[in-house]
PDB file of C-alpha atoms in Angstrom:
ATOM      1  CA  UNK A   1      -8.833  -9.168  13.485  1.00  0.00           C
ATOM      2  CA  UNK A   2      -5.549  -8.130  13.521  1.00  0.00           C
ATOM      3  CA  UNK A   3      -6.490  -4.457  13.397  1.00  0.00           C
ATOM      4  CA  UNK A   4      -4.491  -0.341  14.415  1.00  0.00           C
ATOM      5  CA  UNK A   5      -7.375   1.151  15.907  1.00  0.00           C
ATOM      6  CA  UNK A   6      -6.820   4.688  16.689  1.00  0.00           C
ATOM      7  CA  UNK A   7      -9.598   7.292  18.539  1.00  0.00           C
ATOM      8  CA  UNK A   8     -10.989   9.660  17.891  1.00  0.00           C
ATOM      9  CA  UNK A   9     -11.441   9.447  13.719  1.00  0.00           C
ATOM     10  CA  UNK A  10     -12.888  13.043  14.019  1.00  0.00           C
ATOM     11  CA  UNK A  11     -11.530  16.035  16.591  1.00  0.00           C
ATOM     12  CA  UNK A  12     -12.165  19.507  16.583  1.00  0.00           C
ATOM     13  CA  UNK A  13     -10.494  22.054  19.244  1.00  0.00           C
ATOM     14  CA  UNK A  14      -8.671  24.883  20.097  1.00  0.00           C
ATOM     15  CA  UNK A  15      -5.686  26.355  20.564  1.00  0.00           C
ATOM     16  CA  UNK A  16      -3.903  25.377  23.639  1.00  0.00           C
ATOM     17  CA  UNK A  17      -6.398  22.935  24.701  1.00  0.00           C
ATOM     18  CA  UNK A  18      -4.043  19.774  25.771  1.00  0.00           C
ATOM     19  CA  UNK A  19      -5.682  16.483  23.802  1.00  0.00           C
ATOM     20  CA  UNK A  20      -4.287  12.746  23.608  1.00  0.00           C
ATOM     21  CA  UNK A  21      -4.883  10.863  20.501  1.00  0.00           C
ATOM     22  CA  UNK A  22      -5.062   7.533  21.381  1.00  0.00           C
ATOM     23  CA  UNK A  23      -3.198   4.152  19.249  1.00  0.00           C
ATOM     24  CA  UNK A  24      -3.778   0.342  20.195  1.00  0.00           C
ATOM     25  CA  UNK A  25      -2.817  -2.531  18.391  1.00  0.00           C
ATOM     26  CA  UNK A  26      -3.550  -6.056  18.532  1.00  0.00           C
ATOM     27  CA  UNK A  27      -0.889  -7.790  16.442  1.00  0.00           C
ATOM     28  CA  UNK A  28       1.886  -7.703  18.914  1.00  0.00           C
ATOM     29  CA  UNK A  29       4.386  -5.424  17.294  1.00  0.00           C
ATOM     30  CA  UNK A  30       7.465  -3.653  18.248  1.00  0.00           C
ATOM     31  CA  UNK A  31       7.195  -1.433  15.924  1.00  0.00           C
ATOM     32  CA  UNK A  32       5.086   1.681  16.361  1.00  0.00           C
ATOM     33  CA  UNK A  33       5.042   5.320  14.412  1.00  0.00           C
ATOM     34  CA  UNK A  34       2.703   8.376  13.833  1.00  0.00           C
ATOM     35  CA  UNK A  35       2.466   9.739  10.909  1.00  0.00           C
ATOM     36  CA  UNK A  36       0.927  13.363   9.323  1.00  0.00           C
ATOM     37  CA  UNK A  37      -0.838  13.847   6.307  1.00  0.00           C
ATOM     38  CA  UNK A  38      -0.804  17.311   4.582  1.00  0.00           C
ATOM     39  CA  UNK A  39      -1.804  18.155   1.281  1.00  0.00           C
ATOM     40  CA  UNK A  40       1.049  18.458  -1.460  1.00  0.00           C
ATOM     41  CA  UNK A  41       3.631  16.638   1.537  1.00  0.00           C
ATOM     42  CA  UNK A  42       2.397  13.684   1.711  1.00  0.00           C
ATOM     43  CA  UNK A  43       2.685  11.796   4.975  1.00  0.00           C
ATOM     44  CA  UNK A  44       5.373  12.602   7.173  1.00  0.00           C
ATOM     45  CA  UNK A  45       6.745  11.048  10.785  1.00  0.00           C
ATOM     46  CA  UNK A  46       6.265  12.486  14.116  1.00  0.00           C
ATOM     47  CA  UNK A  47       7.847  10.050  16.525  1.00  0.00           C
ATOM     48  CA  UNK A  48       8.121   6.601  16.141  1.00  0.00           C
ATOM     49  CA  UNK A  49       9.566   3.525  18.825  1.00  0.00           C
ATOM     50  CA  UNK A  50      11.397   0.621  18.636  1.00  0.00           C
ATOM     51  CA  UNK A  51       9.834  -0.676  21.680  1.00  0.00           C
ATOM     52  CA  UNK A  52       7.848  -0.709  25.135  1.00  0.00           C
ATOM     53  CA  UNK A  53       9.984   2.719  26.235  1.00  0.00           C
ATOM     54  CA  UNK A  54      12.067   3.627  23.712  1.00  0.00           C
ATOM     55  CA  UNK A  55      10.938   6.945  21.587  1.00  0.00           C
ATOM     56  CA  UNK A  56      11.912   8.493  19.322  1.00  0.00           C
ATOM     57  CA  UNK A  57      11.688  11.398  16.725  1.00  0.00           C
ATOM     58  CA  UNK A  58      10.798  11.232  13.219  1.00  0.00           C
ATOM     59  CA  UNK A  59      11.214  13.940  10.906  1.00  0.00           C
ATOM     60  CA  UNK A  60       7.912  16.736  12.574  1.00  0.00           C
ATOM     61  CA  UNK A  61       8.265  15.654  16.292  1.00  0.00           C
ATOM     62  CA  UNK A  62       7.401  19.351  17.250  1.00  0.00           C
ATOM     63  CA  UNK A  63       4.207  20.203  19.710  1.00  0.00           C
ATOM     64  CA  UNK A  64       4.040  16.234  19.709  1.00  0.00           C
ATOM     65  CA  UNK A  65       4.403  13.749  22.931  1.00  0.00           C
ATOM     66  CA  UNK A  66       4.304   9.882  23.015  1.00  0.00           C
ATOM     67  CA  UNK A  67       4.944   6.962  25.611  1.00  0.00           C
ATOM     68  CA  UNK A  68       5.077   3.772  24.943  1.00  0.00           C
ATOM     69  CA  UNK A  69       4.249   2.245  28.602  1.00  0.00           C
ATOM     70  CA  UNK A  70       3.382  -0.810  26.797  1.00  0.00           C
ATOM     71  CA  UNK A  71       3.348  -2.298  23.239  1.00  0.00           C
ATOM     72  CA  UNK A  72      -0.090  -2.325  22.253  1.00  0.00           C
ATOM     73  CA  UNK A  73      -0.923   1.380  22.629  1.00  0.00           C
ATOM     74  CA  UNK A  74       1.198   4.227  21.917  1.00  0.00           C
ATOM     75  CA  UNK A  75      -0.957   7.524  22.019  1.00  0.00           C
ATOM     76  CA  UNK A  76       0.005  10.787  20.631  1.00  0.00           C
ATOM     77  CA  UNK A  77      -0.004  13.883  23.116  1.00  0.00           C
ATOM     78  CA  UNK A  78      -0.783  17.591  21.579  1.00  0.00           C
ATOM     79  CA  UNK A  79       0.429  19.651  24.812  1.00  0.00           C
ATOM     80  CA  UNK A  80      -0.758  23.089  23.255  1.00  0.00           C
ATOM     81  CA  UNK A  81      -2.334  22.256  20.042  1.00  0.00           C
ATOM     82  CA  UNK A  82      -1.949  25.338  17.363  1.00  0.00           C
ATOM     83  CA  UNK A  83      -3.813  25.533  14.393  1.00  0.00           C
ATOM     84  CA  UNK A  84      -0.375  24.810  11.959  1.00  0.00           C
ATOM     85  CA  UNK A  85      -1.488  20.725  13.781  1.00  0.00           C
ATOM     86  CA  UNK A  86      -4.683  20.555  11.988  1.00  0.00           C
ATOM     87  CA  UNK A  87      -3.854  17.085   9.865  1.00  0.00           C
ATOM     88  CA  UNK A  88      -4.626  13.983   8.963  1.00  0.00           C
ATOM     89  CA  UNK A  89      -2.715  12.063  11.473  1.00  0.00           C
ATOM     90  CA  UNK A  90      -1.761   8.148  11.028  1.00  0.00           C
ATOM     91  CA  UNK A  91      -0.934   5.123  13.867  1.00  0.00           C
ATOM     92  CA  UNK A  92       1.077   1.941  12.114  1.00  0.00           C
ATOM     93  CA  UNK A  93       2.162  -0.138  13.721  1.00  0.00           C
ATOM     94  CA  UNK A  94       5.022  -3.411  12.525  1.00  0.00           C
ATOM     95  CA  UNK A  95       7.819  -5.661  13.102  1.00  0.00           C
ATOM     96  CA  UNK A  96      10.909  -4.472  14.070  1.00  0.00           C
ATOM     97  CA  UNK A  97      11.816  -5.858  11.100  1.00  0.00           C
ATOM     98  CA  UNK A  98      11.806  -2.814   8.403  1.00  0.00           C
ATOM     99  CA  UNK A  99      11.751  -4.724   5.240  1.00  0.00           C
ATOM    100  CA  UNK A 100       7.890  -5.907   7.540  1.00  0.00           C
ATOM    101  CA  UNK A 101       5.204  -3.513   5.947  1.00  0.00           C
ATOM    102  CA  UNK A 102       3.617  -1.573   8.112  1.00  0.00           C
ATOM    103  CA  UNK A 103      -0.156  -1.251   9.284  1.00  0.00           C
ATOM    104  CA  UNK A 104      -2.061   1.709   9.421  1.00  0.00           C
ATOM    105  CA  UNK A 105      -5.111   2.854  11.258  1.00  0.00           C
ATOM    106  CA  UNK A 106      -8.139   4.225   9.571  1.00  0.00           C
ATOM    107  CA  UNK A 107      -6.746   7.876  10.645  1.00  0.00           C
ATOM    108  CA  UNK A 108      -7.500  11.059  12.491  1.00  0.00           C
ATOM    109  CA  UNK A 109      -8.651  14.032  11.265  1.00  0.00           C
ATOM    110  CA  UNK A 110      -7.705  16.802  13.990  1.00  0.00           C
ATOM    111  CA  UNK A 111      -8.807  20.763  13.452  1.00  0.00           C
ATOM    112  CA  UNK A 112      -7.048  23.075  15.670  1.00  0.00           C
ATOM    113  CA  UNK A 113      -9.086  26.565  15.259  1.00  0.00           C
TER     114      UNK A 113
ATOM    115  CA  UNK B   1      15.543  17.612   1.376  1.00  0.00           C
ATOM    116  CA  UNK B   2      13.095  15.896  -0.483  1.00  0.00           C
ATOM    117  CA  UNK B   3      14.650  11.645  -0.759  1.00  0.00           C
ATOM    118  CA  UNK B   4      11.150  10.105  -2.001  1.00  0.00           C
ATOM    119  CA  UNK B   5       9.731  11.855  -4.640  1.00  0.00           C
ATOM    120  CA  UNK B   6       6.434  11.475  -6.217  1.00  0.00           C
ATOM    121  CA  UNK B   7       6.591  13.694  -9.322  1.00  0.00           C
ATOM    122  CA  UNK B   8       3.133  13.369 -10.513  1.00  0.00           C
ATOM    123  CA  UNK B   9       0.660  14.442  -8.234  1.00  0.00           C
ATOM    124  CA  UNK B  10      -2.305  12.249 -10.375  1.00  0.00           C
ATOM    125  CA  UNK B  11      -2.355  10.147 -13.181  1.00  0.00           C
ATOM    126  CA  UNK B  12      -5.944   9.242 -15.374  1.00  0.00           C
ATOM    127  CA  UNK B  13      -6.268   5.787 -16.634  1.00  0.00           C
ATOM    128  CA  UNK B  14      -8.468   4.306 -18.504  1.00  0.00           C
ATOM    129  CA  UNK B  15     -10.107   0.943 -17.163  1.00  0.00           C
ATOM    130  CA  UNK B  16      -8.501  -1.877 -18.961  1.00  0.00           C
ATOM    131  CA  UNK B  17      -5.055  -0.188 -19.799  1.00  0.00           C
ATOM    132  CA  UNK B  18      -1.503   0.084 -17.989  1.00  0.00           C
ATOM    133  CA  UNK B  19      -0.818   2.474 -15.298  1.00  0.00           C
ATOM    134  CA  UNK B  20       2.283   3.013 -14.695  1.00  0.00           C
ATOM    135  CA  UNK B  21       3.107   5.258 -11.437  1.00  0.00           C
ATOM    136  CA  UNK B  22       6.628   6.559 -10.939  1.00  0.00           C
ATOM    137  CA  UNK B  23       9.103   7.207  -8.414  1.00  0.00           C
ATOM    138  CA  UNK B  24      12.885   8.315  -8.130  1.00  0.00           C
ATOM    139  CA  UNK B  25      14.767   8.576  -4.851  1.00  0.00           C
ATOM    140  CA  UNK B  26      18.438  10.717  -4.451  1.00  0.00           C
ATOM    141  CA  UNK B  27      18.998   8.756  -0.690  1.00  0.00           C
ATOM    142  CA  UNK B  28      22.056   6.109  -2.636  1.00  0.00           C
ATOM    143  CA  UNK B  29      21.009   3.983   1.072  1.00  0.00           C
ATOM    144  CA  UNK B  30      17.591   3.260   0.880  1.00  0.00           C
ATOM    145  CA  UNK B  31      18.029  -0.537  -0.376  1.00  0.00           C
ATOM    146  CA  UNK B  32      13.839  -1.429   0.228  1.00  0.00           C
ATOM    147  CA  UNK B  33      11.332  -0.312  -1.595  1.00  0.00           C
ATOM    148  CA  UNK B  34       7.712  -0.131  -0.725  1.00  0.00           C
ATOM    149  CA  UNK B  35       4.563   0.940  -2.253  1.00  0.00           C
ATOM    150  CA  UNK B  36       0.741   1.578  -0.110  1.00  0.00           C
ATOM    151  CA  UNK B  37      -2.097   1.855  -1.577  1.00  0.00           C
ATOM    152  CA  UNK B  38      -4.444   4.445   0.354  1.00  0.00           C
ATOM    153  CA  UNK B  39      -8.842   4.860   0.269  1.00  0.00           C
ATOM    154  CA  UNK B  40      -9.984   7.918   0.957  1.00  0.00           C
ATOM    155  CA  UNK B  41     -11.407   7.588   5.051  1.00  0.00           C
ATOM    156  CA  UNK B  42      -8.864   4.952   4.628  1.00  0.00           C
ATOM    157  CA  UNK B  43      -5.503   4.053   6.020  1.00  0.00           C
ATOM    158  CA  UNK B  44      -2.518   3.285   3.695  1.00  0.00           C
ATOM    159  CA  UNK B  45      -2.548  -0.440   2.852  1.00  0.00           C
ATOM    160  CA  UNK B  46       1.065  -2.622   1.846  1.00  0.00           C
ATOM    161  CA  UNK B  47       1.039  -3.361  -1.621  1.00  0.00           C
ATOM    162  CA  UNK B  48       4.240  -4.687  -3.145  1.00  0.00           C
ATOM    163  CA  UNK B  49       7.743  -4.324  -1.691  1.00  0.00           C
ATOM    164  CA  UNK B  50      11.130  -4.697  -3.523  1.00  0.00           C
ATOM    165  CA  UNK B  51      14.937  -5.440  -2.394  1.00  0.00           C
ATOM    166  CA  UNK B  52      17.681  -3.857  -4.149  1.00  0.00           C
ATOM    167  CA  UNK B  53      18.932  -6.985  -4.757  1.00  0.00           C
ATOM    168  CA  UNK B  54      16.394  -7.521  -6.990  1.00  0.00           C
ATOM    169  CA  UNK B  55      15.275  -5.479 -10.070  1.00  0.00           C
ATOM    170  CA  UNK B  56      11.631  -6.823 -10.950  1.00  0.00           C
ATOM    171  CA  UNK B  57       9.375  -8.162  -8.324  1.00  0.00           C
ATOM    172  CA  UNK B  58       5.457  -9.232  -9.480  1.00  0.00           C
ATOM    173  CA  UNK B  59       2.517 -10.064  -7.869  1.00  0.00           C
ATOM    174  CA  UNK B  60      -0.641 -10.631  -9.809  1.00  0.00           C
ATOM    175  CA  UNK B  61      -1.934  -7.567 -11.545  1.00  0.00           C
ATOM    176  CA  UNK B  62       1.073  -5.388  -9.971  1.00  0.00           C
ATOM    177  CA  UNK B  63       4.527  -5.824 -10.789  1.00  0.00           C
ATOM    178  CA  UNK B  64       7.394  -2.923  -9.099  1.00  0.00           C
ATOM    179  CA  UNK B  65      10.393  -2.400 -11.303  1.00  0.00           C
ATOM    180  CA  UNK B  66      13.780  -1.345  -9.890  1.00  0.00           C
ATOM    181  CA  UNK B  67      16.416   0.694 -11.768  1.00  0.00           C
ATOM    182  CA  UNK B  68      19.081   1.694  -9.126  1.00  0.00           C
ATOM    183  CA  UNK B  69      21.178   2.740 -11.530  1.00  0.00           C
ATOM    184  CA  UNK B  70      18.652   5.369 -12.128  1.00  0.00           C
ATOM    185  CA  UNK B  71      17.128   5.843  -8.805  1.00  0.00           C
ATOM    186  CA  UNK B  72      14.212   4.817 -10.249  1.00  0.00           C
ATOM    187  CA  UNK B  73      10.831   2.729  -9.440  1.00  0.00           C
ATOM    188  CA  UNK B  74       8.030   2.046 -10.978  1.00  0.00           C
ATOM    189  CA  UNK B  75       4.888   0.380  -9.850  1.00  0.00           C
ATOM    190  CA  UNK B  76       2.858  -0.801 -13.164  1.00  0.00           C
ATOM    191  CA  UNK B  77      -1.053  -2.243 -12.689  1.00  0.00           C
ATOM    192  CA  UNK B  78      -2.243  -4.188 -15.631  1.00  0.00           C
ATOM    193  CA  UNK B  79      -4.884  -4.221 -16.158  1.00  0.00           C
ATOM    194  CA  UNK B  80      -6.599  -1.059 -14.591  1.00  0.00           C
ATOM    195  CA  UNK B  81      -9.889  -1.642 -13.007  1.00  0.00           C
ATOM    196  CA  UNK B  82     -11.990   1.253 -11.388  1.00  0.00           C
ATOM    197  CA  UNK B  83     -11.249   0.247  -8.337  1.00  0.00           C
ATOM    198  CA  UNK B  84      -7.426   0.894  -8.409  1.00  0.00           C
ATOM    199  CA  UNK B  85      -8.523   4.233  -8.037  1.00  0.00           C
ATOM    200  CA  UNK B  86      -6.619   5.234  -5.410  1.00  0.00           C
ATOM    201  CA  UNK B  87      -3.832   7.589  -4.254  1.00  0.00           C
ATOM    202  CA  UNK B  88      -0.009   5.069  -3.927  1.00  0.00           C
ATOM    203  CA  UNK B  89       2.789   6.575  -2.112  1.00  0.00           C
ATOM    204  CA  UNK B  90       5.829   5.002  -2.642  1.00  0.00           C
ATOM    205  CA  UNK B  91       8.162   4.159   0.048  1.00  0.00           C
ATOM    206  CA  UNK B  92      12.016   3.302   0.827  1.00  0.00           C
ATOM    207  CA  UNK B  93      14.287   2.591   3.891  1.00  0.00           C
ATOM    208  CA  UNK B  94      17.985   2.416   3.963  1.00  0.00           C
ATOM    209  CA  UNK B  95      20.185  -0.493   5.269  1.00  0.00           C
ATOM    210  CA  UNK B  96      21.156   0.688   8.730  1.00  0.00           C
ATOM    211  CA  UNK B  97      19.373  -1.606  11.801  1.00  0.00           C
ATOM    212  CA  UNK B  98      15.559  -0.402  11.805  1.00  0.00           C
ATOM    213  CA  UNK B  99      15.599   3.505   9.736  1.00  0.00           C
ATOM    214  CA  UNK B 100      12.168   4.036   9.424  1.00  0.00           C
ATOM    215  CA  UNK B 101      10.621   4.459   6.195  1.00  0.00           C
ATOM    216  CA  UNK B 102      10.579   7.313   3.732  1.00  0.00           C
ATOM    217  CA  UNK B 103       7.090   8.385   1.885  1.00  0.00           C
ATOM    218  CA  UNK B 104       7.110  10.835  -1.351  1.00  0.00           C
ATOM    219  CA  UNK B 105       4.238  12.819  -1.423  1.00  0.00           C
ATOM    220  CA  UNK B 106       1.454  10.202  -3.257  1.00  0.00           C
ATOM    221  CA  UNK B 107       0.413   9.647  -6.675  1.00  0.00           C
ATOM    222  CA  UNK B 108      -3.443  10.116  -7.094  1.00  0.00           C
ATOM    223  CA  UNK B 109      -4.588   7.685 -10.085  1.00  0.00           C
ATOM    224  CA  UNK B 110      -8.757   7.044 -11.332  1.00  0.00           C
ATOM    225  CA  UNK B 111      -8.854   5.002 -13.491  1.00  0.00           C
ATOM    226  CA  UNK B 112     -11.429   5.500 -15.711  1.00  0.00           C
ATOM    227  CA  UNK B 113     -14.730   3.407 -17.041  1.00  0.00           C
TER     228      UNK B 113
END
């Protein structure tokens, strides 16, 4: 089954404790992206990647890192999480054709205390 | 500055009637528009799209209308069904290579049986 898999689905952590949210897709998509969803703000892009070893900042990249060492994986790294990073995170993938719809994972709900 | 605006946070419609979800954009470079649907605890899923060379695209019960002069698009669902109850996101992209999608804040549709 074609899918985007995020782990974990839920995560509660404390301020400053490094964490990684994994994202993997099995559709051989070149394009991958991370979004955060917050009440009243919709989906905001954090980082995206057009291909292996190519990453770019989105609208809200501060406090986040990503890497794209393999085509299928695009982990989101929070080196020193803060409470304002409490949010619902979505990973997405798609073809490089911008008119190709994105496929989203089921989300990771992160709480930073 | 919000480039894609969904000014109605919520909409309630009776089953069998028409649902109309609206979206406005400010960036005249946007030339491709998509609608995504999101159920609770799931990621957004692609619903329908439209290119700026068209003013209408239809897929079953779903029709998207584009008014370029007004920088406005709308999603019509006819007839509305209880299973259509979800959050709907409007998204847009510009003809600048692989420019990422810009999402609106979403409209929560409730279809009442």
